[in-house]
Amino acid sequence: MAEEFLRKLGGDRFTVQSAGLEPGTLNPVVIEALKEEGIDITGKAPVTVRDLIAAGRKFDYIITVCDEASAERCPVFPGGGRRLHWGFPDPSGFDGSPEEKLAGTREVRDRIKQTVADWLAGPPWHP
């Protein structure tokens, strides 16, 4: 979600890429929550940190969004880049009815969107 909001709110100021530790499928609840914001990630292929390292990718900023409270492992990305951490709960771990999962995912989505907007509006950064 952070990738999509940075792309949407940051426009062409950034080349944005996200990656996880384990390859998997996209969470359908996240797909639905982002569609409510006019963002369609249907069919997007997940990328792993290992893929980016193998491709020799370099970044100006490396932003992790893993939830340290749940002991989720945050990826370590070698190489340059200023490191930022924005901890958010992982919607794939939400329990409850489909409506409760969507409500929780919306809360995380809205927090991520606000965090990205605040970062973009904050002190100067140099992509």
One Martini backbone bead per residue (centre of mass of N, CA, C, O) as a GRO file, in nm:
protein
  127
    1MET     BB    1   0.056   0.063  -0.019
    2ALA     BB    2   0.294   0.258  -0.008
    3GLU     BB    3   0.371   0.245  -0.300
    4GLU     BB    4   0.102   0.355  -0.416
    5PHE     BB    5   0.101   0.629  -0.262
    6LEU     BB    6   0.373   0.732  -0.361
    7ARG     BB    7   0.294   0.728  -0.657
    8LYS     BB    8   0.036   0.905  -0.638
    9LEU     BB    9   0.155   1.153  -0.455
   10GLY     BB   10   0.455   1.178  -0.601
   11GLY     BB   11   0.465   1.092  -0.875
   12ASP     BB   12   0.756   1.165  -1.079
   13ARG     BB   13   0.972   1.186  -0.831
   14PHE     BB   14   0.954   0.864  -0.842
   15THR     BB   15   1.088   0.542  -0.802
   16VAL     BB   16   0.889   0.261  -0.728
   17GLN     BB   17   0.950  -0.014  -0.488
   18SER     BB   18   0.844  -0.334  -0.382
   19ALA     BB   19   0.907  -0.574  -0.106
   20GLY     BB   20   0.951  -0.900   0.017
   21LEU     BB   21   1.041  -1.197   0.169
   22GLU     BB   22   0.785  -1.351   0.056
   23PRO     BB   23   0.630  -1.508  -0.169
   24GLY     BB   24   0.300  -1.422  -0.302
   25THR     BB   25  -0.015  -1.313  -0.261
   26LEU     BB   26  -0.258  -1.105  -0.289
   27ASN     BB   27  -0.464  -0.933  -0.088
   28PRO     BB   28  -0.802  -0.896  -0.132
   29VAL     BB   29  -0.847  -0.670   0.081
   30VAL     BB   30  -0.638  -0.474  -0.027
   31ILE     BB   31  -0.752  -0.447  -0.307
   32GLU     BB   32  -1.022  -0.326  -0.211
   33ALA     BB   33  -0.911  -0.080  -0.048
   34LEU     BB   34  -0.764   0.049  -0.296
   35LYS     BB   35  -1.007   0.080  -0.485
   36GLU     BB   36  -1.139   0.303  -0.302
   37GLU     BB   37  -0.876   0.493  -0.407
   38GLY     BB   38  -0.817   0.423  -0.721
   39ILE     BB   39  -0.648   0.146  -0.684
   40ASP     BB   40  -0.504  -0.102  -0.908
   41ILE     BB   41  -0.353  -0.437  -0.823
   42THR     BB   42  -0.443  -0.625  -1.017
   43GLY     BB   43  -0.192  -0.852  -1.118
   44LYS     BB   44   0.029  -0.802  -0.936
   45ALA     BB   45   0.362  -0.882  -0.884
   46PRO     BB   46   0.547  -1.013  -0.659
   47VAL     BB   47   0.836  -0.905  -0.472
   48THR     BB   48   1.159  -0.964  -0.369
   49VAL     BB   49   1.442  -0.879  -0.217
   50ARG     BB   50   1.614  -1.082  -0.372
   51ASP     BB   51   1.546  -0.970  -0.653
   52LEU     BB   52   1.676  -0.687  -0.610
   53ILE     BB   53   1.960  -0.782  -0.544
   54ALA     BB   54   2.008  -0.947  -0.807
   55ALA     BB   55   1.955  -0.672  -0.983
   56GLY     BB   56   2.114  -0.427  -0.835
   57ARG     BB   57   1.954  -0.241  -0.670
   58LYS     BB   58   1.916   0.113  -0.605
   59PHE     BB   59   1.858   0.347  -0.328
   60ASP     BB   60   1.770   0.638  -0.156
   61TYR     BB   61   1.523   0.479  -0.027
   62ILE     BB   62   1.440   0.277   0.269
   63ILE     BB   63   1.116   0.144   0.341
   64THR     BB   64   0.976   0.017   0.624
   65VAL     BB   65   0.645  -0.165   0.726
   66CYS     BB   66   0.674  -0.340   0.950
   67ASP     BB   67   0.560  -0.527   1.240
   68GLU     BB   68   0.722  -0.532   1.538
   69ALA     BB   69   0.500  -0.627   1.743
   70SER     BB   70   0.477  -0.918   1.574
   71ALA     BB   71   0.775  -1.005   1.489
   72GLU     BB   72   0.835  -0.909   1.224
   73ARG     BB   73   1.044  -0.924   0.965
   74CYS     BB   74   1.277  -0.707   0.860
   75PRO     BB   75   1.432  -0.610   0.600
   76VAL     BB   76   1.756  -0.632   0.458
   77PHE     BB   77   1.921  -0.376   0.266
   78PRO     BB   78   2.172  -0.351   0.077
   79GLY     BB   79   2.316  -0.060   0.064
   80GLY     BB   80   2.215   0.218  -0.001
   81GLY     BB   81   2.032   0.444   0.169
   82ARG     BB   82   1.783   0.576   0.334
   83ARG     BB   83   1.642   0.487   0.645
   84LEU     BB   84   1.304   0.387   0.705
   85HIS     BB   85   1.035   0.352   0.959
   86TRP     BB   86   0.695   0.216   0.909
   87GLY     BB   87   0.478   0.091   1.132
   88PHE     BB   88   0.251  -0.178   1.040
   89PRO     BB   89   0.002  -0.367   1.018
   90ASP     BB   90  -0.083  -0.683   0.891
   91PRO     BB   91  -0.368  -0.770   0.723
   92SER     BB   92  -0.315  -1.087   0.708
   93GLY     BB   93  -0.358  -1.101   1.046
   94PHE     BB   94  -0.653  -1.065   1.046
   95ASP     BB   95  -0.943  -1.101   1.225
   96GLY     BB   96  -1.261  -1.213   1.133
   97SER     BB   97  -1.465  -1.081   0.947
   98PRO     BB   98  -1.472  -0.943   0.645
   99GLU     BB   99  -1.554  -0.663   0.760
  100GLU     BB  100  -1.329  -0.645   0.977
  101LYS     BB  101  -1.090  -0.671   0.785
  102LEU     BB  102  -1.160  -0.421   0.616
  103ALA     BB  103  -1.156  -0.216   0.844
  104GLY     BB  104  -0.858  -0.263   0.925
  105THR     BB  105  -0.740  -0.202   0.643
  106ARG     BB  106  -0.840   0.088   0.626
  107GLU     BB  107  -0.676   0.195   0.863
  108VAL     BB  108  -0.402   0.133   0.743
  109ARG     BB  109  -0.434   0.282   0.479
  110ASP     BB  110  -0.478   0.565   0.609
  111ARG     BB  111  -0.206   0.575   0.758
  112ILE     BB  112  -0.027   0.547   0.513
  113LYS     BB  113  -0.127   0.788   0.354
  114GLN     BB  114  -0.052   0.999   0.573
  115THR     BB  115   0.248   0.936   0.594
  116VAL     BB  116   0.318   1.002   0.304
  117ALA     BB  117   0.211   1.293   0.302
  118ASP     BB  118   0.392   1.395   0.533
  119TRP     BB  119   0.664   1.330   0.401
  120LEU     BB  120   0.622   1.504   0.142
  121ALA     BB  121   0.566   1.778   0.329
  122GLY     BB  122   0.824   1.790   0.452
  123PRO     BB  123   1.120   1.799   0.456
  124PRO     BB  124   1.361   1.796   0.258
  125TRP     BB  125   1.427   1.586  -0.013
  126HIS     BB  126   1.663   1.363  -0.209
  127PRO     BB  127   1.617   1.169  -0.489
   0.00000   0.00000   0.00000
